[in-house]
Amino acid sequence: MFDHTASLPPLPGVGYKPQHYAEILQDPGPVGWLEVHAENYMGDGGRPLAQLRALSERFPISVHGVGLSIGGEGRLDRDHLARLKHLVGWLDPASFSEHLAWSTHDTHFFNDLLPLPYTEATLARVCDHIDEVQETLGRRMLLENPSSYLAFAESTLTETEFLRAVVARTGCGLLLDVNNVFVSATNLGYRPQDYIEDFPLEAVGEIHLGGHDEDEDDHGAPLLIDSHGREVADPVWALLDLTLARTGPRPLLVEWDTDVPDWPVLRDEAARAEKALSHVPA
Amino acid sequence: MTAVSQSAFRAALLDASRDVPDGLRDGQGQPAGRRYAVYRNNVAVSLREALETGFPAVAKLLGAENFAHLAGAYLRADPPGSPVMMHYGAGFPAFLAAQEALGKLGYLADVARLELAMRRAYHAGDAPRLDPARLQGLDEAVLLAARLTLAPHVVLLRSPWPVLSVWRYTTLADQPKPQARAEDVMIVRPEYDPEPHLLPPGAFAFLSALQADESFGDALEAAGDGFDLPALLGLLLQTGALCDIDLGDAEPAPHSPEDRP
């Protein structure tokens, strides 16, 4: 459907943090690619763009949007789409991904990934928006499954049914965040393994891993928070193994966005991801 | 089945006194309750942290508790209008200036303007540095009619308060206590890190005139008597604040005298 055929290598990657710049170049360890948040590179110049340009000469780059509000009830923000097109145009990244979520309403941006009811109406809207993104950028995008803290009484589809339908209608790929699967499954009381079973794994172009925090709800039930502020939890690594056994090797990203550690700690997480990949028959 | 519109979801997001929207559930069909608060908290904390990252001196001057309170009030009064968070807080200086409770901290809004200007300079477009040789040996009439272009990262700030002294005293070690005075500031970005410089008398008027695309001669006139042009030009050239000179009809100018045939 789209001419652009670049893709990420089936290797460990990390979410890029500027404080790691020099060390990533000197001592990348097993890191084979980097992911950046699109919105941090929408200035006119200076250090952020200079660093990204230099990194892109050494590593494949994944551009991960966090602000497009693909699930928003209103039309997509054309100015923001134009900024994305500009960034993707000059960088020519190996991948572009966004979230199944909304974050903007009436021009107000809430800086969080807000949840969607899984209905036919939401499906039609999300597919229209993905069509528009893919047409504007001239490339296939990946859509990431959310971490959920609650559900909508009005939902008529499961999340995996919803994502399968999005893939079928738009031709987009999926970014499977296994930490989000674990967080949502725990929070909403289903088995994460069942979710993976039901997931359209053939569409997965990238896998995310990240750390979560533990809290509880009004009834003392566990409530996991997708904080990206610590090591990936052991049951999430186990869920990854189960997933990779079905998908085969995939680009595997470790995200660490709050309380960002020193480079060796993140590099060690990437090494653990490399180990998980090494067990998978190609 | 109760449908939850994004407008209903949003309204309770910013206002903790509102009920959690009906139609949100936990995994067992019970009302979502404090699960909804995760989103409230994510929005409030992430935007407060973004503001704190953008205004570290203001945050330090106010203290954590006051800053958190004001960041929450600001979020409700003026939510971000764009997903590009590097621009978040453009209205924060004006918001601070309008807070009557901060009357005793009159300089606070100007410190916020200074921090905003530093951030703007950080993300401003790249520009080539003007080769000083292009200013040498110019005929006086040509120079007076010429137009100097300031780099996109040059930001000027005029304050009735000792805004730069307060900022330095708050953010750097071993700085002298600020003395009551007005201060003019120029922010420049020699490479990637913005630097604020205190401007001597006349310099703000001179640089404002250049930014308004007035001629070198008109800018000099705006600067008035006692303006130390060589010192300021030295600073501008040394910090990459000048990126071009337009000699008008006297063009084409060679890049340096040695290039002449």
CSV table of N, CA and C in Angstrom, one decimal, chain A residues 95-190:
chain,number,residue,atom,x,y,z
A,95,SER,N,10.7,3.6,11.5
A,95,SER,CA,9.3,3.3,12.0
A,95,SER,C,8.6,4.5,12.5
A,96,PHE,N,7.3,4.6,12.4
A,96,PHE,CA,6.5,5.6,13.1
A,96,PHE,C,5.4,4.9,13.8
A,97,SER,N,5.2,5.2,15.1
A,97,SER,CA,4.1,4.6,15.9
A,97,SER,C,3.4,5.6,16.7
A,98,GLU,N,2.2,5.3,17.0
A,98,GLU,CA,1.3,6.1,17.9
A,98,GLU,C,0.5,5.2,18.8
A,99,HIS,N,-0.4,5.8,19.6
A,99,HIS,CA,-1.1,5.1,20.6
A,99,HIS,C,-2.6,5.0,20.3
A,100,LEU,N,-3.2,3.9,20.8
A,100,LEU,CA,-4.7,3.7,20.8
A,100,LEU,C,-5.2,4.5,22.0
A,101,ALA,N,-5.4,5.7,21.9
A,101,ALA,CA,-5.7,6.6,23.0
A,101,ALA,C,-6.2,7.9,22.5
A,102,TRP,N,-6.7,8.8,23.4
A,102,TRP,CA,-6.9,10.2,23.1
A,102,TRP,C,-6.2,11.1,24.1
A,103,SER,N,-5.9,12.3,23.7
A,103,SER,CA,-5.2,13.2,24.7
A,103,SER,C,-5.6,14.6,24.5
A,104,THR,N,-6.3,14.9,23.4
A,104,THR,CA,-6.7,16.3,23.1
A,104,THR,C,-8.2,16.3,23.0
A,105,HIS,N,-8.8,17.4,23.5
A,105,HIS,CA,-10.2,17.6,23.4
A,105,HIS,C,-10.5,19.1,23.3
A,106,ASP,N,-11.2,19.6,22.3
A,106,ASP,CA,-11.4,21.1,22.1
A,106,ASP,C,-10.1,21.8,22.2
A,107,THR,N,-9.1,21.4,21.5
A,107,THR,CA,-7.8,22.0,21.4
A,107,THR,C,-7.0,22.0,22.7
A,108,HIS,N,-7.6,21.4,23.8
A,108,HIS,CA,-6.8,21.3,25.0
A,108,HIS,C,-6.1,19.9,25.0
A,109,PHE,N,-4.8,20.0,25.3
A,109,PHE,CA,-4.0,18.7,25.4
A,109,PHE,C,-3.7,18.3,26.8
A,110,PHE,N,-3.9,17.1,27.2
A,110,PHE,CA,-3.8,16.7,28.6
A,110,PHE,C,-2.6,15.9,28.9
A,111,ASN,N,-1.7,15.7,28.0
A,111,ASN,CA,-0.4,15.1,28.3
A,111,ASN,C,-0.5,13.7,29.0
A,112,ASP,N,-1.6,13.0,28.6
A,112,ASP,CA,-1.7,11.6,29.1
A,112,ASP,C,-2.4,10.8,28.0
A,113,LEU,N,-2.3,9.5,28.1
A,113,LEU,CA,-3.0,8.6,27.1
A,113,LEU,C,-4.3,8.2,27.7
A,114,LEU,N,-5.4,8.8,27.3
A,114,LEU,CA,-6.7,8.6,27.9
A,114,LEU,C,-7.4,7.4,27.2
A,115,PRO,N,-8.3,6.7,27.9
A,115,PRO,CA,-8.8,5.5,27.4
A,115,PRO,C,-10.1,5.6,26.5
A,116,LEU,N,-10.3,4.6,25.7
A,116,LEU,CA,-11.4,4.6,24.8
A,116,LEU,C,-12.4,3.4,25.0
A,117,PRO,N,-13.7,3.7,24.8
A,117,PRO,CA,-14.6,2.5,24.8
A,117,PRO,C,-14.5,1.8,23.5
A,118,TYR,N,-14.5,0.5,23.5
A,118,TYR,CA,-14.4,-0.3,22.3
A,118,TYR,C,-15.7,-0.6,21.7
A,119,THR,N,-16.2,0.3,20.8
A,119,THR,CA,-17.5,0.3,20.1
A,119,THR,C,-17.2,0.4,18.6
A,120,GLU,N,-18.3,0.2,17.9
A,120,GLU,CA,-18.2,0.3,16.4
A,120,GLU,C,-17.9,1.8,16.1
A,121,ALA,N,-18.5,2.7,16.9
A,121,ALA,CA,-18.3,4.1,16.6
A,121,ALA,C,-16.9,4.5,16.8
A,122,THR,N,-16.3,4.0,17.9
A,122,THR,CA,-14.8,4.3,18.1
A,122,THR,C,-14.0,3.7,17.0
A,123,LEU,N,-14.3,2.5,16.6
A,123,LEU,CA,-13.6,1.8,15.6
A,123,LEU,C,-13.5,2.6,14.3
A,124,ALA,N,-14.7,3.1,13.9
A,124,ALA,CA,-14.8,3.8,12.6
A,124,ALA,C,-13.9,5.1,12.7
A,125,ARG,N,-14.0,5.8,13.9
A,125,ARG,CA,-13.3,7.0,14.0
A,125,ARG,C,-11.8,6.7,14.0
A,126,VAL,N,-11.3,5.8,14.8
A,126,VAL,CA,-9.9,5.4,14.9
A,126,VAL,C,-9.4,5.1,13.5
A,127,CYS,N,-10.1,4.3,12.8
A,127,CYS,CA,-9.7,3.8,11.4
A,127,CYS,C,-9.6,5.0,10.5
A,128,ASP,N,-10.5,5.9,10.6
A,128,ASP,CA,-10.5,7.2,9.7
A,128,ASP,C,-9.2,7.9,10.0
A,129,HIS,N,-8.9,8.1,11.3
A,129,HIS,CA,-7.7,8.8,11.7
A,129,HIS,C,-6.4,8.2,11.3
A,130,ILE,N,-6.4,6.8,11.4
A,130,ILE,CA,-5.2,6.1,11.0
A,130,ILE,C,-5.0,6.2,9.5
A,131,ASP,N,-6.1,6.1,8.7
A,131,ASP,CA,-6.0,6.3,7.3
A,131,ASP,C,-5.4,7.7,7.0
A,132,GLU,N,-5.9,8.7,7.7
A,132,GLU,CA,-5.4,10.1,7.4
A,132,GLU,C,-3.9,10.2,7.8
A,133,VAL,N,-3.5,9.5,8.9
A,133,VAL,CA,-2.1,9.6,9.3
A,133,VAL,C,-1.2,8.9,8.2
A,134,GLN,N,-1.6,7.7,7.8
A,134,GLN,CA,-0.8,6.9,6.8
A,134,GLN,C,-0.8,7.6,5.5
A,135,GLU,N,-1.9,8.2,5.1
A,135,GLU,CA,-1.9,9.0,3.8
A,135,GLU,C,-1.0,10.2,3.9
A,136,THR,N,-1.1,10.9,5.0
A,136,THR,CA,-0.3,12.1,5.2
A,136,THR,C,1.2,11.8,5.2
A,137,LEU,N,1.6,10.8,6.0
A,137,LEU,CA,3.0,10.5,6.1
A,137,LEU,C,3.5,9.6,5.0
A,138,GLY,N,2.6,9.0,4.2
A,138,GLY,CA,3.0,8.2,3.1
A,138,GLY,C,3.7,6.9,3.6
A,139,ARG,N,3.3,6.4,4.7
A,139,ARG,CA,3.9,5.2,5.2
A,139,ARG,C,2.9,4.5,6.2
A,140,ARG,N,3.2,3.2,6.4
A,140,ARG,CA,2.4,2.4,7.3
A,140,ARG,C,2.8,2.8,8.7
A,141,MET,N,1.9,2.9,9.6
A,141,MET,CA,2.2,3.2,11.0
A,141,MET,C,1.9,2.0,11.9
A,142,LEU,N,2.5,2.0,13.1
A,142,LEU,CA,2.2,1.0,14.1
A,142,LEU,C,1.3,1.6,15.2
A,143,LEU,N,0.3,0.9,15.6
A,143,LEU,CA,-0.6,1.4,16.7
A,143,LEU,C,-0.3,0.5,18.0
A,144,GLU,N,-0.1,1.2,19.1
A,144,GLU,CA,0.2,0.6,20.3
A,144,GLU,C,-1.0,0.3,21.2
A,145,ASN,N,-1.1,-0.9,21.8
A,145,ASN,CA,-2.2,-1.2,22.7
A,145,ASN,C,-1.9,-0.4,24.0
A,146,PRO,N,-3.0,0.1,24.7
A,146,PRO,CA,-2.8,0.9,25.9
A,146,PRO,C,-2.7,0.1,27.1
A,147,SER,N,-2.3,0.8,28.2
A,147,SER,CA,-2.5,0.2,29.6
A,147,SER,C,-3.7,0.8,30.1
A,148,SER,N,-4.6,-0.1,30.7
A,148,SER,CA,-5.9,0.4,31.1
A,148,SER,C,-6.0,0.3,32.7
A,149,TYR,N,-6.7,1.3,33.2
A,149,TYR,CA,-7.0,1.3,34.7
A,149,TYR,C,-8.5,1.1,34.9
A,150,LEU,N,-9.3,1.2,33.9
A,150,LEU,CA,-10.7,1.0,34.0
A,150,LEU,C,-11.2,0.5,32.6
A,151,ALA,N,-12.5,0.2,32.7
A,151,ALA,CA,-13.2,-0.3,31.4
A,151,ALA,C,-14.5,0.6,31.2
A,152,PHE,N,-15.0,0.5,30.0
A,152,PHE,CA,-16.2,1.3,29.7
A,152,PHE,C,-17.4,0.3,29.7
A,153,ALA,N,-18.5,0.7,30.4
A,153,ALA,CA,-19.7,-0.2,30.4
A,153,ALA,C,-20.2,-0.3,28.9
A,154,GLU,N,-20.0,0.7,28.1
A,154,GLU,CA,-20.6,0.7,26.8
A,154,GLU,C,-19.8,-0.2,25.8
A,155,SER,N,-18.6,-0.7,26.1
A,155,SER,CA,-17.8,-1.4,25.2
A,155,SER,C,-18.5,-2.7,24.7
A,156,THR,N,-18.4,-2.9,23.4
A,156,THR,CA,-19.0,-4.1,22.8
A,156,THR,C,-18.0,-5.1,22.2
A,157,LEU,N,-16.8,-4.6,22.1
A,157,LEU,CA,-15.7,-5.4,21.5
A,157,LEU,C,-14.6,-5.6,22.6
A,158,THR,N,-13.8,-6.7,22.5
A,158,THR,CA,-12.7,-6.7,23.4
A,158,THR,C,-11.6,-5.9,22.7
A,159,GLU,N,-10.5,-5.6,23.5
A,159,GLU,CA,-9.4,-4.8,22.9
A,159,GLU,C,-8.8,-5.6,21.7
A,160,THR,N,-8.6,-6.9,21.8
A,160,THR,CA,-7.9,-7.6,20.8
A,160,THR,C,-8.8,-7.7,19.5
A,161,GLU,N,-10.1,-7.8,19.7
A,161,GLU,CA,-11.1,-7.7,18.6
A,161,GLU,C,-11.0,-6.4,17.9
A,162,PHE,N,-10.9,-5.4,18.7
A,162,PHE,CA,-10.9,-4.0,18.2
A,162,PHE,C,-9.6,-3.8,17.4
A,163,LEU,N,-8.4,-4.2,17.9
A,163,LEU,CA,-7.2,-4.0,17.2
A,163,LEU,C,-7.1,-4.8,15.9
A,164,ARG,N,-7.7,-6.0,16.0
A,164,ARG,CA,-7.7,-6.9,14.8
A,164,ARG,C,-8.5,-6.2,13.7
A,165,ALA,N,-9.6,-5.6,14.1
A,165,ALA,CA,-10.4,-4.9,13.1
A,165,ALA,C,-9.7,-3.7,12.5
A,166,VAL,N,-9.0,-3.0,13.4
A,166,VAL,CA,-8.2,-1.8,12.9
A,166,VAL,C,-7.2,-2.2,11.9
A,167,VAL,N,-6.5,-3.3,12.2
A,167,VAL,CA,-5.5,-3.8,11.2
A,167,VAL,C,-6.1,-4.2,9.9
A,168,ALA,N,-7.3,-4.9,10.0
A,168,ALA,CA,-7.9,-5.3,8.7
A,168,ALA,C,-8.4,-4.2,7.9
A,169,ARG,N,-8.9,-3.1,8.6
A,169,ARG,CA,-9.5,-2.0,7.8
A,169,ARG,C,-8.4,-1.0,7.3
A,170,THR,N,-7.3,-0.8,8.1
A,170,THR,CA,-6.4,0.3,7.7
A,170,THR,C,-5.1,-0.3,7.1
A,171,GLY,N,-4.8,-1.5,7.4
A,171,GLY,CA,-3.5,-2.0,6.9
A,171,GLY,C,-2.3,-1.6,7.8
A,172,CYS,N,-2.6,-1.0,9.0
A,172,CYS,CA,-1.5,-0.5,9.9
A,172,CYS,C,-1.0,-1.8,10.6
A,173,GLY,N,0.2,-1.6,11.1
A,173,GLY,CA,0.8,-2.6,12.0
A,173,GLY,C,0.5,-2.3,13.4
A,174,LEU,N,1.0,-3.2,14.3
A,174,LEU,CA,0.8,-3.0,15.7
A,174,LEU,C,2.1,-3.0,16.5
A,175,LEU,N,2.1,-2.2,17.5
A,175,LEU,CA,3.2,-2.2,18.5
A,175,LEU,C,2.6,-2.8,19.7
A,176,LEU,N,3.1,-4.0,20.1
A,176,LEU,CA,2.6,-4.7,21.2
A,176,LEU,C,3.4,-4.4,22.4
A,177,ASP,N,2.8,-3.7,23.4
A,177,ASP,CA,3.5,-3.4,24.7
A,177,ASP,C,3.1,-4.5,25.7
A,178,VAL,N,4.0,-5.4,26.0
A,178,VAL,CA,3.7,-6.5,26.8
A,178,VAL,C,3.5,-6.1,28.3
A,179,ASN,N,4.2,-5.0,28.7
A,179,ASN,CA,4.0,-4.5,30.0
A,179,ASN,C,2.5,-3.9,30.1
A,180,ASN,N,2.1,-3.2,29.1
A,180,ASN,CA,0.7,-2.8,29.1
A,180,ASN,C,-0.3,-3.9,29.1
A,181,VAL,N,0.0,-5.0,28.5
A,181,VAL,CA,-0.8,-6.2,28.5
A,181,VAL,C,-0.9,-6.7,30.0
A,182,PHE,N,0.2,-6.8,30.6
A,182,PHE,CA,0.3,-7.3,32.0
A,182,PHE,C,-0.5,-6.3,32.9
A,183,VAL,N,-0.2,-5.0,32.8
A,183,VAL,CA,-0.9,-4.0,33.6
A,183,VAL,C,-2.4,-4.1,33.4
A,184,SER,N,-2.9,-4.1,32.1
A,184,SER,CA,-4.3,-4.1,31.9
A,184,SER,C,-5.0,-5.3,32.4
A,185,ALA,N,-4.3,-6.5,32.1
A,185,ALA,CA,-4.9,-7.8,32.5
A,185,ALA,C,-5.0,-7.8,34.0
A,186,THR,N,-4.0,-7.4,34.7
A,186,THR,CA,-4.1,-7.4,36.2
A,186,THR,C,-5.2,-6.4,36.7
A,187,ASN,N,-5.2,-5.2,36.1
A,187,ASN,CA,-6.2,-4.2,36.5
A,187,ASN,C,-7.6,-4.6,36.2
A,188,LEU,N,-7.8,-5.3,35.1
A,188,LEU,CA,-9.2,-5.6,34.7
A,188,LEU,C,-9.6,-7.1,34.9
A,189,GLY,N,-8.6,-7.9,35.5
A,189,GLY,CA,-9.0,-9.2,35.9
A,189,GLY,C,-9.1,-10.2,34.8
A,190,TYR,N,-8.2,-10.2,33.8
A,190,TYR,CA,-8.1,-11.4,32.9
A,190,TYR,C,-6.7,-11.9,32.8
